[in-house]
Short mmCIF file of N, CA and C in Angstrom, two decimals:
data_model
loop_
_atom_site.label_atom_id
_atom_site.label_comp_id
_atom_site.label_asym_id
_atom_site.label_seq_id
_atom_site.Cartn_x
_atom_site.Cartn_y
_atom_site.Cartn_z
N SER A 1 82.30 138.47 101.45
CA SER A 1 83.29 138.83 102.45
C SER A 1 83.63 140.31 102.34
N GLN A 2 84.03 140.89 103.44
CA GLN A 2 84.36 142.31 103.48
C GLN A 2 85.80 142.52 103.02
N LEU A 3 86.05 143.62 102.36
CA LEU A 3 87.40 143.96 101.94
C LEU A 3 88.23 144.35 103.15
N LYS A 4 89.37 143.73 103.29
CA LYS A 4 90.28 144.07 104.39
C LYS A 4 91.38 144.96 103.84
N ASN A 5 92.02 145.72 104.71
CA ASN A 5 93.16 146.51 104.29
C ASN A 5 94.22 145.57 103.73
N SER A 6 94.86 145.97 102.67
CA SER A 6 95.89 145.16 102.05
C SER A 6 97.08 145.03 103.01
N SER A 7 97.43 143.82 103.36
CA SER A 7 98.52 143.59 104.30
C SER A 7 99.78 143.16 103.57
N LEU A 8 100.82 143.94 103.74
CA LEU A 8 102.10 143.55 103.16
C LEU A 8 102.68 142.35 103.89
N LEU A 9 102.42 142.24 105.19
CA LEU A 9 102.93 141.10 105.95
C LEU A 9 102.37 139.79 105.43
N ASP A 10 101.15 139.80 104.93
CA ASP A 10 100.54 138.58 104.40
C ASP A 10 101.23 138.11 103.12
N ARG A 11 101.98 138.98 102.48
CA ARG A 11 102.65 138.62 101.23
C ARG A 11 104.00 137.97 101.46
N ILE A 12 104.46 137.93 102.70
CA ILE A 12 105.78 137.38 103.01
C ILE A 12 105.71 135.86 103.07
N ALA A 13 106.56 135.21 102.26
CA ALA A 13 106.58 133.75 102.21
C ALA A 13 107.96 133.18 102.54
N PHE A 14 108.86 134.01 103.02
CA PHE A 14 110.25 133.61 103.21
C PHE A 14 110.76 134.27 104.48
N HIS A 15 111.86 133.80 105.02
CA HIS A 15 112.39 134.37 106.26
C HIS A 15 113.05 135.74 106.06
N ALA A 16 113.37 136.08 104.83
CA ALA A 16 113.98 137.38 104.53
C ALA A 16 113.35 137.93 103.26
N VAL A 17 112.90 139.16 103.35
CA VAL A 17 112.17 139.76 102.23
C VAL A 17 112.64 141.19 102.04
N CYS A 18 112.57 141.65 100.79
CA CYS A 18 112.91 143.03 100.49
C CYS A 18 111.75 143.64 99.70
N PHE A 19 111.13 144.65 100.29
CA PHE A 19 110.07 145.39 99.61
C PHE A 19 110.70 146.59 98.91
N GLU A 20 110.36 146.74 97.65
CA GLU A 20 110.82 147.89 96.87
C GLU A 20 109.62 148.81 96.66
N GLY A 21 109.72 150.02 97.20
CA GLY A 21 108.62 150.97 97.04
C GLY A 21 108.71 152.08 98.06
N ASP A 22 108.30 153.26 97.65
CA ASP A 22 108.46 154.44 98.49
C ASP A 22 107.62 154.42 99.76
N TYR A 23 106.46 153.80 99.75
CA TYR A 23 105.58 153.87 100.91
C TYR A 23 105.61 152.60 101.76
N ALA A 24 106.40 151.61 101.37
CA ALA A 24 106.40 150.32 102.06
C ALA A 24 106.82 150.42 103.52
N PHE A 25 107.83 151.22 103.83
CA PHE A 25 108.32 151.28 105.21
C PHE A 25 107.23 151.76 106.16
N ALA A 26 106.55 152.84 105.81
CA ALA A 26 105.51 153.39 106.67
C ALA A 26 104.37 152.39 106.84
N GLN A 27 103.98 151.72 105.77
CA GLN A 27 102.88 150.76 105.87
C GLN A 27 103.28 149.56 106.73
N LEU A 28 104.49 149.04 106.53
CA LEU A 28 104.94 147.91 107.33
C LEU A 28 105.08 148.29 108.80
N ARG A 29 105.61 149.48 109.07
CA ARG A 29 105.74 149.96 110.45
C ARG A 29 104.36 150.01 111.11
N ASP A 30 103.36 150.49 110.36
CA ASP A 30 102.00 150.57 110.90
C ASP A 30 101.43 149.18 111.13
N GLU A 31 101.67 148.25 110.20
CA GLU A 31 101.16 146.88 110.36
C GLU A 31 101.79 146.19 111.57
N LEU A 32 103.04 146.50 111.86
CA LEU A 32 103.74 145.87 112.98
C LEU A 32 103.46 146.56 114.31
N ALA A 33 102.72 147.66 114.29
CA ALA A 33 102.50 148.45 115.51
C ALA A 33 101.92 147.61 116.65
N GLY A 34 101.06 146.67 116.35
CA GLY A 34 100.46 145.85 117.40
C GLY A 34 101.24 144.60 117.74
N THR A 35 102.38 144.39 117.10
CA THR A 35 103.19 143.21 117.31
C THR A 35 104.21 143.47 118.41
N LEU A 36 104.26 142.61 119.40
CA LEU A 36 105.19 142.80 120.51
C LEU A 36 106.62 142.45 120.14
N ASN A 37 106.80 141.36 119.41
CA ASN A 37 108.14 140.87 119.09
C ASN A 37 108.65 141.48 117.79
N LYS A 38 109.15 142.68 117.89
CA LYS A 38 109.66 143.35 116.69
C LYS A 38 110.79 144.31 117.05
N ILE A 39 111.61 144.56 116.06
CA ILE A 39 112.59 145.64 116.15
C ILE A 39 112.45 146.43 114.86
N VAL A 40 112.29 147.72 114.99
CA VAL A 40 112.22 148.60 113.83
C VAL A 40 113.41 149.54 113.93
N ILE A 41 114.27 149.47 112.93
CA ILE A 41 115.46 150.33 112.92
C ILE A 41 115.30 151.34 111.80
N ALA A 42 115.58 152.56 112.11
CA ALA A 42 115.51 153.69 111.18
C ALA A 42 114.07 154.15 111.03
N SER A 43 113.94 155.30 110.49
CA SER A 43 112.63 155.85 110.20
C SER A 43 112.68 156.42 108.81
N ASP A 44 111.57 156.96 108.37
CA ASP A 44 111.54 157.54 107.03
C ASP A 44 112.57 158.65 106.87
N GLU A 45 112.87 159.36 107.94
CA GLU A 45 113.78 160.50 107.85
C GLU A 45 115.25 160.07 107.85
N ASP A 46 115.61 159.04 108.60
CA ASP A 46 117.04 158.70 108.73
C ASP A 46 117.41 157.36 108.10
N HIS A 47 116.65 156.94 107.09
CA HIS A 47 116.86 155.61 106.53
C HIS A 47 118.18 155.42 105.79
N LYS A 48 118.94 156.45 105.58
CA LYS A 48 120.22 156.30 104.89
C LYS A 48 121.35 155.93 105.86
N ASN A 49 121.05 155.83 107.15
CA ASN A 49 122.09 155.65 108.16
C ASN A 49 122.13 154.24 108.75
N PHE A 50 121.90 153.22 107.97
CA PHE A 50 121.99 151.85 108.46
C PHE A 50 123.45 151.55 108.73
N LEU A 51 123.76 151.17 109.96
CA LEU A 51 125.15 151.06 110.39
C LEU A 51 125.54 149.62 110.73
N LYS A 52 126.84 149.42 110.93
CA LYS A 52 127.35 148.13 111.36
C LYS A 52 126.70 147.73 112.70
N SER A 53 126.48 148.70 113.57
CA SER A 53 125.84 148.40 114.86
C SER A 53 124.42 147.88 114.68
N ASP A 54 123.74 148.31 113.60
CA ASP A 54 122.40 147.80 113.32
C ASP A 54 122.44 146.32 112.92
N VAL A 55 123.49 145.94 112.18
CA VAL A 55 123.67 144.53 111.83
C VAL A 55 123.88 143.72 113.10
N GLU A 56 124.65 144.27 114.03
CA GLU A 56 124.89 143.57 115.30
C GLU A 56 123.61 143.42 116.11
N VAL A 57 122.74 144.43 116.07
CA VAL A 57 121.43 144.32 116.74
C VAL A 57 120.63 143.17 116.11
N LEU A 58 120.65 143.09 114.78
CA LEU A 58 119.95 142.01 114.09
C LEU A 58 120.53 140.65 114.47
N GLN A 59 121.85 140.55 114.54
CA GLN A 59 122.48 139.28 114.92
C GLN A 59 122.05 138.86 116.32
N GLN A 60 122.01 139.79 117.26
CA GLN A 60 121.56 139.48 118.62
C GLN A 60 120.08 139.08 118.63
N PHE A 61 119.30 139.79 117.86
CA PHE A 61 117.86 139.50 117.75
C PHE A 61 117.65 138.07 117.26
N GLN A 62 118.45 137.65 116.29
CA GLN A 62 118.32 136.29 115.74
C GLN A 62 118.76 135.22 116.75
N LYS A 63 119.69 135.54 117.62
CA LYS A 63 120.19 134.55 118.58
C LYS A 63 119.18 134.24 119.68
N THR A 64 118.28 135.16 119.95
CA THR A 64 117.28 134.96 121.01
C THR A 64 116.22 133.98 120.53
N ARG A 65 116.04 132.92 121.25
CA ARG A 65 115.06 131.88 120.90
C ARG A 65 113.68 132.27 121.39
N THR A 66 112.67 132.01 120.55
CA THR A 66 111.29 132.26 120.92
C THR A 66 110.37 131.37 120.09
N SER A 67 109.21 131.10 120.62
CA SER A 67 108.23 130.30 119.88
C SER A 67 107.28 131.19 119.08
N GLU A 68 107.35 132.50 119.31
CA GLU A 68 106.48 133.43 118.59
C GLU A 68 107.21 134.06 117.41
N LYS A 69 106.47 134.37 116.36
CA LYS A 69 107.06 135.01 115.19
C LYS A 69 107.54 136.42 115.57
N ARG A 70 108.75 136.75 115.09
CA ARG A 70 109.35 138.05 115.36
C ARG A 70 109.71 138.73 114.04
N TYR A 71 109.71 140.04 114.07
CA TYR A 71 109.99 140.81 112.86
C TYR A 71 111.12 141.81 113.10
N PHE A 72 111.98 141.91 112.11
CA PHE A 72 113.05 142.92 112.11
C PHE A 72 112.84 143.73 110.84
N LEU A 73 112.53 145.01 111.00
CA LEU A 73 112.22 145.89 109.87
C LEU A 73 113.23 147.02 109.80
N THR A 74 113.76 147.25 108.61
CA THR A 74 114.66 148.39 108.43
C THR A 74 114.70 148.82 106.97
N ASN A 75 114.95 150.08 106.77
CA ASN A 75 115.26 150.58 105.44
C ASN A 75 116.68 150.13 105.11
N LEU A 76 116.94 149.89 103.85
CA LEU A 76 118.27 149.43 103.44
C LEU A 76 118.74 150.21 102.21
N ASN A 77 118.53 151.49 102.22
CA ASN A 77 118.93 152.32 101.08
C ASN A 77 120.39 152.74 101.22
N ILE A 78 121.26 151.74 101.26
CA ILE A 78 122.70 152.00 101.38
C ILE A 78 123.43 151.22 100.30
N ARG A 79 124.56 151.71 99.92
CA ARG A 79 125.39 151.01 98.94
C ARG A 79 126.68 150.50 99.57
N ASN A 80 126.73 150.44 100.88
CA ASN A 80 127.91 150.00 101.61
C ASN A 80 128.02 148.48 101.48
N THR A 81 129.00 148.03 100.72
CA THR A 81 129.14 146.59 100.46
C THR A 81 129.54 145.82 101.72
N THR A 82 130.30 146.44 102.60
CA THR A 82 130.71 145.76 103.84
C THR A 82 129.48 145.41 104.69
N ILE A 83 128.60 146.38 104.87
CA ILE A 83 127.40 146.13 105.66
C ILE A 83 126.49 145.12 104.97
N GLN A 84 126.33 145.25 103.67
CA GLN A 84 125.47 144.30 102.96
C GLN A 84 126.05 142.88 103.00
N ASN A 85 127.35 142.75 102.96
CA ASN A 85 127.96 141.42 103.09
C ASN A 85 127.75 140.85 104.49
N MET A 86 127.77 141.71 105.51
CA MET A 86 127.45 141.26 106.87
C MET A 86 126.00 140.78 106.94
N LEU A 87 125.12 141.51 106.27
CA LEU A 87 123.71 141.11 106.23
C LEU A 87 123.52 139.79 105.49
N LEU A 88 124.33 139.58 104.48
CA LEU A 88 124.26 138.33 103.72
C LEU A 88 124.48 137.14 104.65
N LYS A 89 125.46 137.23 105.51
CA LYS A 89 125.74 136.15 106.48
C LYS A 89 124.55 135.92 107.40
N VAL A 90 123.92 137.00 107.86
CA VAL A 90 122.75 136.90 108.74
C VAL A 90 121.59 136.24 108.00
N VAL A 91 121.36 136.65 106.77
CA VAL A 91 120.24 136.11 105.99
C VAL A 91 120.46 134.64 105.65
N GLU A 92 121.72 134.26 105.44
CA GLU A 92 122.03 132.87 105.10
C GLU A 92 121.86 131.92 106.28
N GLU A 93 121.84 132.44 107.50
CA GLU A 93 121.70 131.62 108.70
C GLU A 93 120.47 132.06 109.49
N PRO A 94 119.27 131.78 108.94
CA PRO A 94 118.05 132.27 109.58
C PRO A 94 117.78 131.56 110.91
N SER A 95 117.17 132.30 111.81
CA SER A 95 116.72 131.68 113.05
C SER A 95 115.22 131.42 112.94
N GLU A 96 114.77 130.44 113.67
CA GLU A 96 113.37 130.06 113.64
C GLU A 96 112.48 131.21 114.10
N ASN A 97 111.38 131.39 113.43
CA ASN A 97 110.35 132.38 113.78
C ASN A 97 110.80 133.82 113.64
N THR A 98 111.86 134.08 112.90
CA THR A 98 112.30 135.46 112.68
C THR A 98 112.14 135.81 111.21
N VAL A 99 111.51 136.95 110.96
CA VAL A 99 111.33 137.46 109.60
C VAL A 99 112.11 138.77 109.50
N ILE A 100 113.03 138.82 108.56
CA ILE A 100 113.83 140.01 108.32
C ILE A 100 113.21 140.73 107.13
N ILE A 101 112.86 142.01 107.34
CA ILE A 101 112.21 142.79 106.29
C ILE A 101 113.07 144.01 105.98
N PHE A 102 113.53 144.07 104.75
CA PHE A 102 114.25 145.25 104.28
C PHE A 102 113.33 146.03 103.35
N VAL A 103 113.48 147.34 103.36
CA VAL A 103 112.72 148.20 102.46
C VAL A 103 113.72 149.07 101.71
N VAL A 104 113.58 149.11 100.39
CA VAL A 104 114.46 149.94 99.56
C VAL A 104 113.60 150.76 98.60
N SER A 105 114.14 151.90 98.19
CA SER A 105 113.42 152.68 97.19
C SER A 105 113.62 152.08 95.80
N THR A 106 114.78 151.46 95.60
CA THR A 106 115.05 150.76 94.35
C THR A 106 115.91 149.53 94.64
N MET A 107 115.60 148.43 93.99
CA MET A 107 116.32 147.18 94.23
C MET A 107 117.78 147.28 93.79
N SER A 108 118.11 148.27 92.99
CA SER A 108 119.48 148.39 92.49
C SER A 108 120.49 148.69 93.60
N VAL A 109 120.04 149.14 94.78
CA VAL A 109 120.97 149.39 95.88
C VAL A 109 121.39 148.10 96.58
N VAL A 110 120.69 147.01 96.32
CA VAL A 110 120.97 145.74 97.00
C VAL A 110 121.95 144.93 96.16
N LEU A 111 123.02 144.46 96.81
CA LEU A 111 124.00 143.63 96.11
C LEU A 111 123.32 142.39 95.52
N PRO A 112 123.71 141.98 94.32
CA PRO A 112 123.10 140.80 93.71
C PRO A 112 123.17 139.55 94.59
N THR A 113 124.27 139.37 95.31
CA THR A 113 124.39 138.19 96.18
C THR A 113 123.37 138.22 97.31
N LEU A 114 123.13 139.39 97.87
CA LEU A 114 122.12 139.53 98.93
C LEU A 114 120.72 139.42 98.33
N ARG A 115 120.49 140.08 97.21
CA ARG A 115 119.18 140.06 96.55
C ARG A 115 118.75 138.63 96.22
N SER A 116 119.71 137.79 95.83
CA SER A 116 119.37 136.42 95.43
C SER A 116 118.87 135.57 96.60
N ARG A 117 119.07 136.04 97.81
CA ARG A 117 118.65 135.29 99.00
C ARG A 117 117.43 135.90 99.68
N LEU A 118 116.81 136.87 99.00
CA LEU A 118 115.64 137.55 99.56
C LEU A 118 114.42 137.32 98.68
N GLN A 119 113.28 137.27 99.29
CA GLN A 119 112.02 137.33 98.53
C GLN A 119 111.87 138.81 98.15
N ALA A 120 111.80 139.10 96.87
CA ALA A 120 111.70 140.49 96.41
C ALA A 120 110.26 140.79 96.02
N ILE A 121 109.73 141.88 96.58
CA ILE A 121 108.37 142.31 96.27
C ILE A 121 108.43 143.78 95.87
N THR A 122 108.04 144.06 94.64
CA THR A 122 108.03 145.43 94.14
C THR A 122 106.61 145.97 94.25
N LEU A 123 106.48 147.13 94.84
CA LEU A 123 105.18 147.78 95.01
C LEU A 123 105.08 148.95 94.06
N PRO A 124 103.87 149.26 93.60
CA PRO A 124 103.72 150.39 92.68
C PRO A 124 104.10 151.70 93.36
N ALA A 125 104.74 152.57 92.61
CA ALA A 125 105.13 153.88 93.14
C ALA A 125 103.90 154.79 93.18
N ILE A 126 103.82 155.58 94.24
CA ILE A 126 102.73 156.55 94.35
C ILE A 126 103.28 157.85 94.90
N ASP A 127 102.59 158.94 94.58
CA ASP A 127 103.01 160.21 95.16
C ASP A 127 102.09 160.55 96.34
N GLY A 128 102.41 161.58 97.07
CA GLY A 128 101.67 161.93 98.27
C GLY A 128 100.20 162.18 98.04
N ASP A 129 99.85 162.83 96.94
CA ASP A 129 98.45 163.13 96.65
C ASP A 129 97.68 161.83 96.41
N ILE A 130 98.27 160.93 95.67
CA ILE A 130 97.62 159.65 95.40
C ILE A 130 97.51 158.83 96.67
N GLU A 131 98.53 158.91 97.54
CA GLU A 131 98.49 158.17 98.80
C GLU A 131 97.27 158.59 99.62
N LYS A 132 96.96 159.87 99.66
CA LYS A 132 95.77 160.35 100.39
C LYS A 132 94.51 159.78 99.76
N LYS A 133 94.44 159.77 98.43
CA LYS A 133 93.28 159.24 97.74
C LYS A 133 93.11 157.74 98.02
N ILE A 134 94.22 157.02 98.11
CA ILE A 134 94.16 155.59 98.41
C ILE A 134 93.55 155.36 99.78
N GLU A 135 93.98 156.14 100.76
CA GLU A 135 93.43 155.99 102.12
C GLU A 135 91.93 156.23 102.12
N ILE A 136 91.48 157.24 101.38
CA ILE A 136 90.05 157.51 101.29
C ILE A 136 89.34 156.34 100.60
N ALA A 137 89.92 155.85 99.52
CA ALA A 137 89.32 154.73 98.79
C ALA A 137 89.23 153.49 99.67
N LYS A 138 90.29 153.20 100.44
CA LYS A 138 90.29 152.02 101.31
C LYS A 138 89.18 152.13 102.36
N LYS A 139 88.99 153.32 102.91
CA LYS A 139 87.96 153.51 103.94
C LYS A 139 86.55 153.40 103.37
N ASN A 140 86.37 153.81 102.11
CA ASN A 140 85.04 153.84 101.53
C ASN A 140 84.70 152.63 100.67
N LEU A 141 85.66 151.74 100.49
CA LEU A 141 85.44 150.59 99.62
C LEU A 141 85.15 149.35 100.47
N ASN A 142 84.01 149.35 101.10
CA ASN A 142 83.58 148.27 101.97
C ASN A 142 82.58 147.40 101.20
N VAL A 143 83.09 146.60 100.25
CA VAL A 143 82.25 145.82 99.35
C VAL A 143 82.77 144.39 99.27
N SER A 144 82.04 143.56 98.56
CA SER A 144 82.48 142.18 98.37
C SER A 144 83.73 142.15 97.50
N ASP A 145 84.45 141.04 97.55
CA ASP A 145 85.67 140.90 96.74
C ASP A 145 85.35 141.04 95.24
N LEU A 146 84.23 140.46 94.81
CA LEU A 146 83.83 140.54 93.40
C LEU A 146 83.58 142.00 93.00
N GLU A 147 82.85 142.74 93.83
CA GLU A 147 82.58 144.14 93.53
C GLU A 147 83.88 144.95 93.49
N ARG A 148 84.79 144.64 94.42
CA ARG A 148 86.08 145.33 94.44
C ARG A 148 86.86 145.07 93.15
N LEU A 149 86.90 143.80 92.72
CA LEU A 149 87.63 143.46 91.50
C LEU A 149 87.01 144.11 90.26
N LEU A 150 85.67 144.17 90.21
CA LEU A 150 85.01 144.83 89.09
C LEU A 150 85.32 146.34 89.09
N TYR A 151 85.37 146.93 90.28
CA TYR A 151 85.71 148.35 90.42
C TYR A 151 87.15 148.60 89.94
N ILE A 152 88.06 147.73 90.36
CA ILE A 152 89.46 147.86 89.95
C ILE A 152 89.59 147.72 88.44
N LYS A 153 88.89 146.75 87.85
CA LYS A 153 88.94 146.55 86.40
C LYS A 153 88.42 147.79 85.67
N LYS A 154 87.32 148.36 86.16
CA LYS A 154 86.75 149.55 85.53
C LYS A 154 87.76 150.70 85.56
N ILE A 155 88.41 150.89 86.71
CA ILE A 155 89.40 151.98 86.81
C ILE A 155 90.56 151.73 85.86
N ARG A 156 91.03 150.49 85.81
CA ARG A 156 92.16 150.18 84.93
C ARG A 156 91.80 150.40 83.46
N ASP A 157 90.55 150.10 83.10
CA ASP A 157 90.12 150.23 81.71
C ASP A 157 89.85 151.67 81.31
N THR A 158 89.37 152.51 82.23
CA THR A 158 88.91 153.84 81.86
C THR A 158 89.59 154.98 82.61
N GLY A 159 90.34 154.70 83.65
CA GLY A 159 90.88 155.76 84.49
C GLY A 159 92.12 156.43 83.93
N ASN A 160 92.44 157.58 84.52
CA ASN A 160 93.68 158.27 84.15
C ASN A 160 94.84 157.60 84.90
N ALA A 161 96.05 158.11 84.71
CA ALA A 161 97.24 157.46 85.29
C ALA A 161 97.17 157.41 86.82
N SER A 162 96.72 158.49 87.46
CA SER A 162 96.61 158.50 88.92
C SER A 162 95.59 157.47 89.41
N GLU A 163 94.45 157.41 88.74
CA GLU A 163 93.42 156.44 89.13
C GLU A 163 93.91 155.01 88.94
N LYS A 164 94.69 154.78 87.90
CA LYS A 164 95.24 153.43 87.67
C LYS A 164 96.23 153.04 88.77
N GLN A 165 96.99 154.02 89.29
CA GLN A 165 97.89 153.73 90.42
C GLN A 165 97.09 153.33 91.66
N ILE A 166 95.96 154.00 91.87
CA ILE A 166 95.09 153.65 92.99
C ILE A 166 94.56 152.24 92.80
N ALA A 167 94.13 151.91 91.60
CA ALA A 167 93.63 150.56 91.31
C ALA A 167 94.71 149.52 91.55
N ASP A 168 95.94 149.79 91.14
CA ASP A 168 97.04 148.85 91.36
C ASP A 168 97.25 148.63 92.84
N TYR A 169 97.16 149.69 93.63
CA TYR A 169 97.34 149.55 95.07
C TYR A 169 96.20 148.72 95.68
N LEU A 170 94.98 149.01 95.28
CA LEU A 170 93.83 148.29 95.84
C LEU A 170 93.86 146.81 95.45
N ALA A 171 94.54 146.48 94.36
CA ALA A 171 94.60 145.09 93.90
C ALA A 171 95.63 144.28 94.68
N ILE A 172 96.49 144.92 95.45
CA ILE A 172 97.55 144.22 96.19
C ILE A 172 96.92 143.33 97.23
#
């Protein structure tokens, strides 16, 4: 079988999930680009401005009934307990076919009560230079799953720290 791009959406097993990692928002936004039923709030530049009005948008989004899977994606790098408690209520009352995706740089910004109701997925940290190398590796690594795993093992056994980060990403 051919190696496919690693999909973060495929890792979601719950109606509400929190990805921890610096590059998760951009990758999820790209994966959702072809999805019609989605709301993406905030961008990489303004992710610190999650507001009460954004919670209200999510509440309205959840009230709309649909037979198709829908996604709500936002950065949640805030320490505002009022907003997180509002989100807790939304997460506790899921609507059918809706997946709520939060992205944080560190899980420590999420209140323990909210965190306990989310599927938490931590992604390896990478810097910009390594991110470029990963994209090149993904494009050039068109091999069987066995060959890919052997390649990843070799990098983990013999590579430097940057190469090991690439291997960790390719293993996702």
